[in-house]
Amino acid sequence: MRVMHGRATHGVRGVGSRVLGTLGAVALTASLLSACGSPEEPPAEAGATSSSPTPEQSSPSPEPGSEETGTSSPSASASAEGDDAGEAAGDSGDDGTDEPGDDAGDAGSSDDEQPGNGNGSSQGDDRSDGKGNGNGNDKKDDEPEEPDYIAFGETSDRVGDLQQRLQDLGYFVTSVDDSFGGETQQAVFALQKAGGLYRDGVVGDATKDAADNGVVPQAQTSSGKVLEIDINRQLVLAVEHGRVVKIINASSGNGETYQAKGNTYTAYTPRGSFAVYREENRMYSSSLELGDMWRPKFFTGGIAVHGSASVPAFPASHGCVRVSNSAMNWIWDTWGAPSGTPVVVY
């Protein structure tokens, strides 16, 4: 049985089954729940630049497509998504569904052998008199084997070990409670993105190895307090003087065009160097009537980092950068990021 950092692994108290669904399809059907980009927002800062550093690590494996399946659980009670206006065609918002995929090939199973009765009959016999039944098959306890993956819904000590390891590495996990819920799934997404792994939210061998080996993204800035947004890997990093202090799963613009109030927009998240210029400490409604967003921090036009109840492992917004509601609360209440905080998008 595998031992993760910090805690010994014990027996599984319950293993949740993996639920199948289509990530890509769900994200598209929900794509108009919220938005960023409205002609009423003030323009971006004149000093913003379009250049950006190149990530040190390679891009992740292809995004889960229509074949990926799963379910998701929101990390916070507030429902969120949507954005205000931007000045460019890149103005946008957020939407999609946060659902784990299926870690095909990771799942393991076992079938208990059914002993015969030793006389050539097809009828099996599970009874034992303590002396053996003469057929050479000693019946073992009927305890189910622990699966070789960890997935959404499981409650066990090994989930607690995983949560502790993720927390130690800086991934956004607030509670080590042995229960694989939405927050743990978001952290697993982030780990898989950082390691260039398939983003299904299921902890198979490759994801376990990434956690054991301490895989974390590297900061692209070296001084000050900066909110970094890695578009290629769909991550938000809270960085202090070149040190990554928190790694958060994110979902940005999906590149699709959409209609709002008779106009056509492109779901695009601009790259460059910006700064938080406006913040709304509340549930904020999009003026394009595309939905709501939780506690947004705008950094260019109508584009903001904000909380959402739906943060999938792939780009799904209309241009804003979505994180979980609990992660947005952490940015506001613990880390800060007040107006003027640099935001670097690459």
XYZ file of N, CA, C and O in Angstrom, residues 123-300:
712
model
N -21.199 -26.251 -9.438
C -21.679 -25.491 -8.294
C -20.533 -25.173 -7.352
O -19.784 -26.039 -6.949
N -20.338 -23.855 -6.995
C -19.288 -23.451 -6.075
C -19.755 -23.600 -4.642
O -20.937 -23.683 -4.360
N -18.786 -23.642 -3.726
C -19.126 -23.783 -2.322
C -18.248 -22.847 -1.517
O -17.036 -22.997 -1.513
N -18.856 -21.827 -0.889
C -18.105 -20.859 -0.117
C -17.966 -21.264 1.348
O -17.394 -20.541 2.142
N -18.534 -22.405 1.736
C -18.502 -22.815 3.126
C -17.159 -23.424 3.484
O -16.488 -24.019 2.668
N -16.792 -23.255 4.731
C -15.528 -23.822 5.181
C -15.719 -24.435 6.565
O -16.379 -23.853 7.418
N -15.103 -25.600 6.772
C -15.209 -26.227 8.090
C -13.922 -26.053 8.884
O -13.732 -26.686 9.918
N -13.040 -25.202 8.338
C -11.778 -24.951 9.025
C -10.718 -25.983 8.704
O -9.573 -25.863 9.113
N -11.069 -27.031 7.958
C -10.098 -28.079 7.621
C -9.806 -28.113 6.134
O -9.104 -28.985 5.675
N -10.415 -27.183 5.384
C -10.262 -27.231 3.946
C -11.340 -28.102 3.358
O -11.885 -28.971 4.022
N -11.645 -27.916 2.091
C -12.709 -28.700 1.468
C -12.161 -29.705 0.478
O -12.912 -30.277 -0.294
N -10.860 -29.870 0.500
C -10.295 -30.930 -0.328
C -10.077 -30.528 -1.763
O -9.663 -31.371 -2.548
N -10.352 -29.283 -2.153
C -10.175 -28.912 -3.561
C -8.960 -28.011 -3.763
O -8.745 -27.489 -4.845
N -8.190 -27.741 -2.724
C -6.970 -26.968 -2.872
C -7.180 -25.474 -2.864
O -6.216 -24.732 -3.022
N -8.393 -24.991 -2.739
C -8.689 -23.561 -2.737
C -9.138 -23.128 -1.354
O -10.276 -23.325 -0.984
N -8.232 -22.576 -0.569
C -8.593 -22.074 0.749
C -9.229 -20.707 0.601
O -8.628 -19.785 0.056
N -10.440 -20.568 1.061
C -11.204 -19.327 0.913
C -10.612 -18.227 1.784
O -10.395 -18.413 2.970
N -10.330 -17.052 1.190
C -9.834 -15.908 1.942
C -10.991 -15.008 2.325
O -12.107 -15.158 1.851
N -10.687 -14.053 3.171
C -11.708 -13.091 3.554
C -12.234 -12.365 2.320
O -11.496 -12.103 1.381
N -13.528 -12.022 2.359
C -14.151 -11.395 1.204
C -14.044 -9.870 1.227
O -14.924 -9.174 0.737
N -12.975 -9.340 1.784
C -12.789 -7.891 1.766
C -12.444 -7.431 0.358
O -11.598 -8.020 -0.297
N -13.091 -6.344 -0.115
C -12.760 -5.833 -1.455
C -11.366 -5.226 -1.463
O -10.914 -4.655 -0.472
N -10.677 -5.357 -2.568
C -9.356 -4.773 -2.689
C -9.462 -3.266 -2.851
O -10.398 -2.758 -3.450
N -8.468 -2.574 -2.328
C -8.395 -1.130 -2.503
C -8.057 -0.840 -3.959
O -7.125 -1.408 -4.514
N -8.808 0.034 -4.632
C -8.506 0.339 -6.034
C -7.169 1.053 -6.141
O -6.683 1.638 -5.173
N -6.553 0.997 -7.324
C -5.244 1.599 -7.484
C -5.335 3.047 -7.947
O -4.375 3.600 -8.461
N -6.478 3.684 -7.771
C -6.636 5.100 -8.066
C -7.441 5.746 -6.940
O -8.106 5.075 -6.160
N -7.352 7.061 -6.855
C -8.148 7.812 -5.884
C -9.000 8.790 -6.670
O -8.485 9.531 -7.511
N -10.312 8.808 -6.406
C -11.211 9.620 -7.212
C -12.233 10.351 -6.349
O -12.366 10.086 -5.152
N -12.922 11.258 -6.989
C -13.953 12.061 -6.331
C -14.946 11.165 -5.585
O -15.418 10.170 -6.111
N -15.248 11.525 -4.355
C -16.215 10.782 -3.569
C -15.615 9.835 -2.561
O -16.305 9.377 -1.648
N -14.320 9.539 -2.680
C -13.702 8.599 -1.742
C -13.443 9.276 -0.393
O -13.050 10.441 -0.318
N -13.641 8.527 0.662
C -13.272 8.967 2.012
C -12.334 7.929 2.594
O -12.708 6.768 2.750
N -11.113 8.318 2.887
C -10.115 7.367 3.368
C -8.915 8.108 3.908
O -8.723 9.297 3.670
N -8.073 7.369 4.628
C -6.835 7.944 5.132
C -5.910 8.355 3.992
O -5.187 9.339 4.093
N -5.908 7.582 2.915
C -5.005 7.930 1.822
C -5.436 9.219 1.126
O -4.610 9.922 0.566
N -6.736 9.548 1.158
C -7.174 10.848 0.652
C -6.598 11.951 1.542
O -6.123 12.979 1.051
N -6.617 11.724 2.844
C -6.025 12.685 3.757
C -4.535 12.875 3.503
O -4.015 14.003 3.553
N -3.835 11.780 3.216
C -2.413 11.873 2.886
C -2.197 12.707 1.629
O -1.271 13.520 1.553
N -3.050 12.486 0.636
C -2.971 13.252 -0.603
C -3.226 14.736 -0.334
O -2.480 15.601 -0.820
N -4.267 15.038 0.424
C -4.585 16.423 0.739
C -3.428 17.109 1.458
O -3.082 18.260 1.148
N -2.825 16.403 2.423
C -1.702 16.979 3.160
C -0.525 17.260 2.239
O 0.135 18.302 2.343
N -0.247 16.331 1.321
C 0.865 16.505 0.387
C 0.607 17.699 -0.540
O 1.494 18.528 -0.757
N -0.602 17.793 -1.073
C -0.939 18.910 -1.955
C -0.815 20.239 -1.212
O -0.282 21.222 -1.744
N -1.303 20.264 0.005
C -1.232 21.477 0.816
C 0.219 21.864 1.074
O 0.595 23.042 0.973
N 1.060 20.890 1.389
C 2.475 21.153 1.642
C 3.171 21.718 0.407
O 4.097 22.538 0.529
N 2.748 21.296 -0.772
C 3.360 21.762 -2.015
C 2.866 23.142 -2.433
O 3.435 23.759 -3.331
N 1.790 23.629 -1.806
C 1.278 24.947 -2.133
C 0.006 24.949 -2.945
O -0.514 26.027 -3.284
N -0.524 23.784 -3.270
C -1.793 23.730 -4.003
C -2.921 24.135 -3.058
O -2.856 23.877 -1.852
N -3.952 24.769 -3.610
C -4.996 25.332 -2.765
C -5.874 24.235 -2.167
O -6.773 23.706 -2.817
N -5.575 23.887 -0.927
C -6.363 22.939 -0.140
C -6.492 23.545 1.253
O -5.485 23.780 1.919
N -7.705 23.802 1.705
C -7.893 24.454 3.000
C -8.081 23.462 4.140
O -7.838 23.794 5.286
N -8.502 22.234 3.826
C -8.837 21.295 4.890
C -8.352 19.884 4.566
O -8.576 19.376 3.465
N -7.672 19.265 5.524
C -7.273 17.868 5.399
C -8.307 17.057 6.175
O -8.212 16.861 7.383
N -9.337 16.616 5.461
C -10.481 15.965 6.118
C -10.733 14.541 5.628
O -11.767 13.951 5.933
N -9.798 13.989 4.843
C -9.901 12.608 4.337
C -11.011 12.415 3.315
O -11.290 11.280 2.922
N -11.660 13.473 2.885
C -12.781 13.357 1.948
C -12.446 14.030 0.619
O -12.118 15.213 0.575
N -12.528 13.266 -0.462
C -12.204 13.760 -1.806
C -13.426 14.477 -2.371
O -14.264 13.908 -3.049
N -13.507 15.784 -2.093
C -14.601 16.604 -2.602
C -14.130 17.567 -3.665
O -13.068 17.398 -4.270
N -14.931 18.619 -3.878
C -14.645 19.566 -4.951
C -13.331 20.298 -4.791
O -12.610 20.518 -5.769
N -12.998 20.691 -3.573
C -11.753 21.426 -3.364
C -10.535 20.559 -3.664
O -9.572 21.007 -4.309
N -10.566 19.305 -3.225
C -9.465 18.392 -3.515
C -9.353 18.146 -5.009
O -8.254 18.093 -5.572
N -10.488 18.019 -5.667
C -10.480 17.807 -7.112
C -9.849 18.996 -7.839
O -9.068 18.816 -8.785
N -10.173 20.215 -7.395
C -9.560 21.403 -7.992
C -8.038 21.376 -7.835
O -7.299 21.711 -8.765
N -7.563 20.967 -6.663
C -6.119 20.892 -6.427
C -5.469 19.812 -7.290
O -4.350 19.991 -7.788
N -6.165 18.698 -7.486
C -5.640 17.631 -8.353
C -5.563 18.125 -9.798
O -4.588 17.869 -10.504
N -6.604 18.833 -10.256
C -6.539 19.443 -11.591
C -5.275 20.286 -11.721
O -4.554 20.224 -12.726
N -5.027 21.135 -10.713
C -3.879 22.036 -10.753
C -2.566 21.254 -10.804
O -1.643 21.609 -11.557
N -2.456 20.194 -10.006
C -1.258 19.361 -10.027
C -1.054 18.730 -11.402
O 0.069 18.710 -11.938
N -2.132 18.206 -11.975
C -2.023 17.581 -13.296
C -1.621 18.600 -14.355
O -0.831 18.302 -15.253
N -2.134 19.813 -14.251
C -1.749 20.870 -15.194
C -0.268 21.223 -15.038
O 0.454 21.376 -16.022
N 0.187 21.357 -13.802
C 1.583 21.706 -13.551
C 2.531 20.629 -14.075
O 3.636 20.929 -14.535
N 2.086 19.373 -14.011
C 2.925 18.262 -14.451
C 2.748 17.876 -15.902
O 3.379 16.919 -16.368
N 1.879 18.596 -16.648
C 1.641 18.256 -18.043
C 0.925 16.934 -18.217
O 1.094 16.256 -19.233
N 0.099 16.565 -17.229
C -0.617 15.292 -17.275
C -2.035 15.482 -17.795
O -2.531 16.610 -17.883
N -2.679 14.369 -18.119
C -4.070 14.428 -18.556
C -4.929 14.939 -17.403
O -4.816 14.467 -16.270
N -5.788 15.900 -17.697
C -6.523 16.615 -16.651
C -7.889 15.976 -16.388
O -8.912 16.461 -16.855
N -7.912 14.925 -15.633
C -9.174 14.243 -15.367
C -9.580 14.280 -13.899
O -10.648 13.806 -13.539
N -8.738 14.816 -13.027
C -9.084 14.896 -11.615
C -9.024 13.583 -10.877
O -9.424 13.503 -9.718
N -8.512 12.540 -11.511
C -8.389 11.219 -10.887
C -6.912 10.969 -10.585
O -6.045 11.221 -11.415
N -6.623 10.474 -9.393
C -5.236 10.269 -8.976
C -4.814 8.836 -9.253
O -5.040 7.929 -8.456
N -4.235 8.648 -10.450
C -3.659 7.362 -10.802
C -2.160 7.386 -10.538
O -1.648 8.262 -9.841
N -1.441 6.440 -11.126
C -0.007 6.320 -10.851
C 0.772 7.577 -11.226
O 1.635 8.026 -10.471
N 0.503 8.139 -12.412
C 1.262 9.306 -12.864
C 1.028 10.509 -11.951
O 1.962 11.251 -11.618
N -0.214 10.706 -11.523
C -0.525 11.830 -10.645
C 0.052 11.608 -9.247
O 0.544 12.548 -8.610
N 0.015 10.366 -8.765
C 0.643 10.047 -7.478
C 2.138 10.357 -7.532
O 2.708 10.931 -6.597
N 2.768 9.962 -8.639
C 4.202 10.221 -8.783
C 4.488 11.720 -8.803
O 5.480 12.171 -8.225
N 3.625 12.496 -9.478
C 3.816 13.947 -9.534
C 3.761 14.541 -8.132
O 4.559 15.420 -7.777
N 2.824 14.074 -7.318
C 2.727 14.557 -5.947
C 3.945 14.121 -5.134
O 4.538 14.928 -4.400
N 4.333 12.860 -5.252
C 5.483 12.354 -4.505
C 6.769 13.080 -4.889
O 7.638 13.324 -4.046
N 6.882 13.430 -6.171
C 8.096 14.082 -6.675
C 8.088 15.599 -6.484
O 9.037 16.283 -6.864
N 6.998 16.118 -5.924
C 6.950 17.550 -5.631
C 6.842 18.439 -6.846
O 7.462 19.510 -6.891
N 6.036 18.052 -7.824
C 5.873 18.856 -9.037
C 5.103 20.140 -8.720
O 3.974 20.083 -8.221
N 5.705 21.275 -9.001
C 5.059 22.578 -8.827
C 5.498 23.493 -9.959
O 6.597 23.349 -10.502
N 4.669 24.466 -10.361
C 5.069 25.419 -11.396
C 6.049 26.445 -10.828
O 6.082 26.681 -9.612
N 6.834 27.048 -11.701
C 7.793 28.067 -11.307
C 7.264 29.454 -11.631
O 6.587 29.658 -12.628
N 7.576 30.412 -10.787
C 7.149 31.794 -11.021
C 7.900 32.390 -12.204
O 9.043 32.021 -12.486
N 7.246 33.316 -12.890
C 7.866 34.004 -14.014
C 8.316 35.420 -13.634
O 8.948 36.103 -14.425
N 7.957 35.854 -12.434
C 8.395 37.154 -11.947
C 9.331 36.934 -10.762
O 9.307 35.869 -10.137
N 10.154 37.940 -10.464
C 11.169 37.757 -9.429
C 11.069 38.731 -8.264
O 11.764 38.559 -7.272
N 10.236 39.755 -8.376
C 10.161 40.716 -7.277
C 8.730 41.174 -7.056
O 7.907 41.173 -7.972
N 8.434 41.533 -5.808
C 7.121 42.043 -5.477
C 6.063 40.965 -5.340
O 6.308 39.768 -5.513
N 4.875 41.419 -5.044
C 3.712 40.553 -4.897
C 2.924 40.604 -6.199
O 2.398 41.650 -6.583
N 2.821 39.470 -6.896
C 2.267 39.431 -8.250
C 1.255 38.300 -8.374
O 1.472 37.196 -7.852
N 0.165 38.574 -9.071
C -0.793 37.534 -9.430
C -0.451 37.099 -10.846
O -0.615 37.857 -11.808
N 0.095 35.893 -10.981
C 0.472 35.370 -12.295
C -0.636 34.462 -12.820
O -1.203 33.661 -12.075
N -0.912 34.591 -14.129
C -1.930 33.756 -14.777
C -1.277 33.033 -15.947
O -0.844 33.661 -16.916
N -1.165 31.726 -15.835
C -0.567 30.882 -16.869
C -1.698 30.362 -17.761
O -2.422 29.440 -17.389
N -1.859 30.980 -18.934
C -2.954 30.605 -19.838
C -2.757 29.198 -20.394
O -3.713 28.420 -20.516
N -1.524 28.850 -20.764
C -1.272 27.535 -21.349
C -1.652 26.404 -20.404
O -2.246 25.408 -20.808
N -1.315 26.576 -19.139
C -1.605 25.514 -18.171
C -2.851 25.790 -17.341
O -3.215 24.984 -16.486
N -3.509 26.926 -17.592
C -4.759 27.244 -16.900
C -4.569 27.219 -15.380
O -5.263 26.497 -14.644
N -3.628 28.037 -14.924
C -3.331 28.138 -13.502
C -3.238 29.592 -13.075
O -2.833 30.452 -13.864
N -3.607 29.881 -11.844
C -3.353 31.177 -11.208
C -2.343 30.935 -10.094
O -2.519 30.027 -9.277
N -1.285 31.749 -10.080
C -0.242 31.620 -9.071
C -0.158 32.895 -8.251
O -0.077 33.998 -8.804
N -0.181 32.751 -6.934
C 0.080 33.874 -6.039
C 1.574 33.845 -5.756
O 2.082 32.880 -5.177
N 2.278 34.894 -6.184
C 3.744 34.907 -6.139
C 4.232 36.056 -5.265
O 3.738 37.182 -5.372
N 5.209 35.765 -4.434
C 5.833 36.779 -3.589
C 7.338 36.727 -3.770
O 7.980 35.740 -3.420
N 7.897 37.776 -4.382
C 9.341 37.886 -4.605
C 9.910 36.641 -5.283
O 10.940 36.102 -4.868
N 9.216 36.183 -6.303
C 9.682 35.047 -7.081
C 9.338 33.691 -6.506
O 9.667 32.659 -7.107
N 8.672 33.666 -5.364
C 8.305 32.391 -4.743
C 6.798 32.159 -4.876
O 5.998 33.019 -4.521
N 6.429 31.002 -5.396
C 5.014 30.653 -5.543
C 4.476 30.228 -4.177
O 4.934 29.235 -3.604
N 3.501 30.975 -3.665
C 2.947 30.640 -2.355
C 1.611 29.908 -2.454
O 1.184 29.258 -1.499
N 0.942 30.011 -3.610
C -0.329 29.294 -3.776
C -0.549 29.006 -5.256
O -0.302 29.841 -6.116
N -1.017 27.771 -5.528
C -1.277 27.310 -6.897
C -2.755 26.976 -6.994
O -3.260 26.128 -6.252
N -3.455 27.643 -7.928
C -4.918 27.550 -7.988
C -5.375 27.135 -9.385
O -4.923 27.697 -10.387
N -6.261 26.161 -9.440
C -6.855 25.785 -10.727
C -7.653 26.949 -11.287
O -8.308 27.692 -10.559
N -7.598 27.134 -12.624
C -8.279 28.271 -13.244
C -8.846 27.869 -14.600
O -8.475 26.847 -15.174
N -9.751 28.695 -15.095
C -10.330 28.495 -16.432
C -10.488 29.858 -17.079
O -11.142 30.747 -16.530
N -9.891 30.036 -18.257
C -9.926 31.334 -18.941
C -10.744 31.246 -20.225
O -11.469 30.285 -20.451
N -10.626 32.276 -21.084
C -11.417 32.346 -22.308
C -11.204 31.161 -23.228
O -10.072 30.730 -23.451
N -12.295 30.667 -23.796
C -12.208 29.461 -24.632
C -11.995 29.748 -26.115
O -11.947 28.827 -26.925
N -11.898 31.022 -26.501
C -11.609 31.360 -27.892
C -12.806 31.356 -28.816
O -12.686 31.695 -29.999
N -13.981 31.012 -28.312
C -15.179 30.963 -29.149
C -15.795 32.363 -29.282
O -15.570 33.247 -28.458
N -16.598 32.559 -30.334
C -17.361 33.803 -30.457
C -18.730 33.597 -29.828
O -19.239 32.472 -29.771
N -19.315 34.692 -29.331
C -20.626 34.601 -28.714
C -21.370 35.909 -28.930
O -20.769 36.953 -29.214
N -22.681 35.847 -28.818
C -23.548 37.004 -29.012
C -24.043 37.515 -27.668
O -24.397 36.725 -26.787
N -24.068 38.828 -27.521
C -24.615 39.437 -26.307
C -25.157 40.814 -26.653
O -24.430 41.654 -27.184
N -26.429 41.016 -26.403
C -27.096 42.298 -26.661
C -26.867 42.786 -28.087
O -26.590 43.949 -28.337
N -26.969 41.878 -29.026
C -26.865 42.222 -30.436
C -25.451 42.370 -30.962
O -25.257 42.640 -32.152
N -24.453 42.199 -30.131
C -23.060 42.318 -30.559
C -22.355 40.971 -30.488
O -22.766 40.072 -29.753
N -21.284 40.854 -31.281
C -20.491 39.631 -31.306
C -19.172 39.873 -30.590
O -18.484 40.870 -30.853
N -18.826 38.974 -29.683
C -17.583 39.070 -28.937
C -16.791 37.774 -29.092
O -17.332 36.745 -29.484
N -15.497 37.874 -28.792
C -14.648 36.690 -28.782
C -14.210 36.403 -27.360
O -13.778 37.312 -26.641
N -14.323 35.158 -26.954
C -13.959 34.748 -25.593
C -12.446 34.622 -25.505
O -11.871 33.549 -25.631
N -11.805 35.754 -25.243
C -10.356 35.837 -25.308
C -9.804 36.464 -24.034
O -10.301 37.499 -23.571
N -8.768 35.856 -23.454
C -8.087 36.415 -22.296
C -6.755 36.991 -22.771
O -5.874 36.237 -23.208
N -6.598 38.311 -22.716
C -5.370 38.930 -23.253
C -4.156 38.633 -22.394
O -4.244 38.559 -21.164
N -3.016 38.456 -23.042
C -1.750 38.290 -22.345
C -1.060 39.646 -22.217
O -1.254 40.529 -23.028
N -0.249 39.786 -21.192
C 0.470 41.030 -20.990
C 0.665 41.329 -19.521
O 0.363 40.508 -18.649
N 1.173 42.539 -19.247
C 1.389 42.981 -17.870
C 0.353 44.039 -17.523
O 0.244 45.066 -18.208
N -0.398 43.792 -16.470
C -1.498 44.666 -16.076
C -1.431 44.893 -14.571
O -0.443 44.570 -13.921
N -2.491 45.443 -14.017
C -2.602 45.611 -12.565
C -4.080 45.663 -12.203
O -4.923 46.063 -13.023
N -4.407 45.223 -11.005
C -5.788 45.321 -10.528
C -6.146 46.805 -10.462
O -5.468 47.593 -9.816
N -7.213 47.208 -11.182
C -7.604 48.620 -11.184
C -9.002 48.844 -10.604
O -9.392 49.976 -10.323
N -9.716 47.751 -10.409
C -11.058 47.861 -9.840
C -11.418 46.532 -9.194
O -11.068 45.464 -9.710
N -12.125 46.584 -8.075
C -12.559 45.357 -7.413
C -13.951 45.549 -6.838
O -14.318 46.645 -6.419
N -14.732 44.477 -6.858
C -16.098 44.498 -6.342
C -16.240 43.400 -5.295
O -16.203 42.214 -5.620
N -16.384 43.809 -4.036
C -16.461 42.842 -2.948
C -17.901 42.363 -2.757
O -18.525 42.573 -1.714
N -18.417 41.686 -3.775
C -19.805 41.221 -3.757
C -20.043 40.316 -4.960
O -19.157 40.131 -5.792
N -21.258 39.774 -5.030
C -21.662 39.076 -6.241
C -21.998 40.136 -7.280
O -22.879 40.960 -7.070
N -21.288 40.128 -8.381
C -21.382 41.195 -9.371
C -22.035 40.661 -10.645
O -21.620 39.628 -11.172
N -23.040 41.363 -11.138
C -23.781 40.919 -12.320
C -23.228 41.552 -13.591
O -22.939 42.750 -13.626
N -23.096 40.744 -14.625
C -22.609 41.226 -15.913
C -23.620 42.160 -16.558
O -24.816 41.878 -16.587
N -23.142 43.283 -17.101
C -24.030 44.194 -17.813
C -24.457 43.613 -19.164
O -25.374 44.123 -19.792
N -23.783 42.559 -19.612
C -24.183 41.881 -20.850
C -25.222 40.801 -20.578
O -25.602 40.059 -21.478
N -25.663 40.708 -19.331
C -26.695 39.748 -18.936
C -26.283 38.304 -19.209
O -27.082 37.467 -19.618
N -25.020 38.040 -18.933
C -24.502 36.693 -19.138
C -24.199 35.969 -17.831
O -23.630 34.891 -17.844
N -24.554 36.564 -16.723
C -24.364 35.868 -15.455
C -23.712 36.722 -14.388
O -23.547 37.929 -14.531
N -23.332 36.072 -13.305
C -22.742 36.735 -12.148
C -21.326 36.223 -11.899
O -20.965 35.125 -12.316
N -20.554 37.034 -11.180
C -19.212 36.611 -10.780
C -18.973 37.028 -9.342
O -19.434 38.064 -8.882
N -18.221 36.188 -8.630
C -18.012 36.392 -7.210
C -16.734 37.184 -6.940
O -15.646 36.794 -7.322
N -16.900 38.354 -6.292
C -15.803 39.199 -5.816
C -14.730 39.435 -6.877
O -13.535 39.165 -6.666
N -15.086 39.959 -8.035
C -14.114 40.124 -9.131
C -13.057 41.178 -8.839
O -13.307 42.172 -8.158
N -11.877 40.942 -9.384
C -10.796 41.924 -9.406
C -10.437 42.146 -10.870
O -9.814 41.295 -11.505
N -10.837 43.314 -11.408
C -10.615 43.639 -12.817
C -9.173 44.094 -13.028
O -8.630 44.870 -12.230
N -8.565 43.604 -14.122
C -7.184 44.005 -14.394
C -6.993 44.592 -15.788
O -5.969 45.196 -16.065
N -7.954 44.451 -16.693
C -7.910 45.142 -17.981
C -9.311 45.138 -18.579
O -9.934 44.081 -18.702
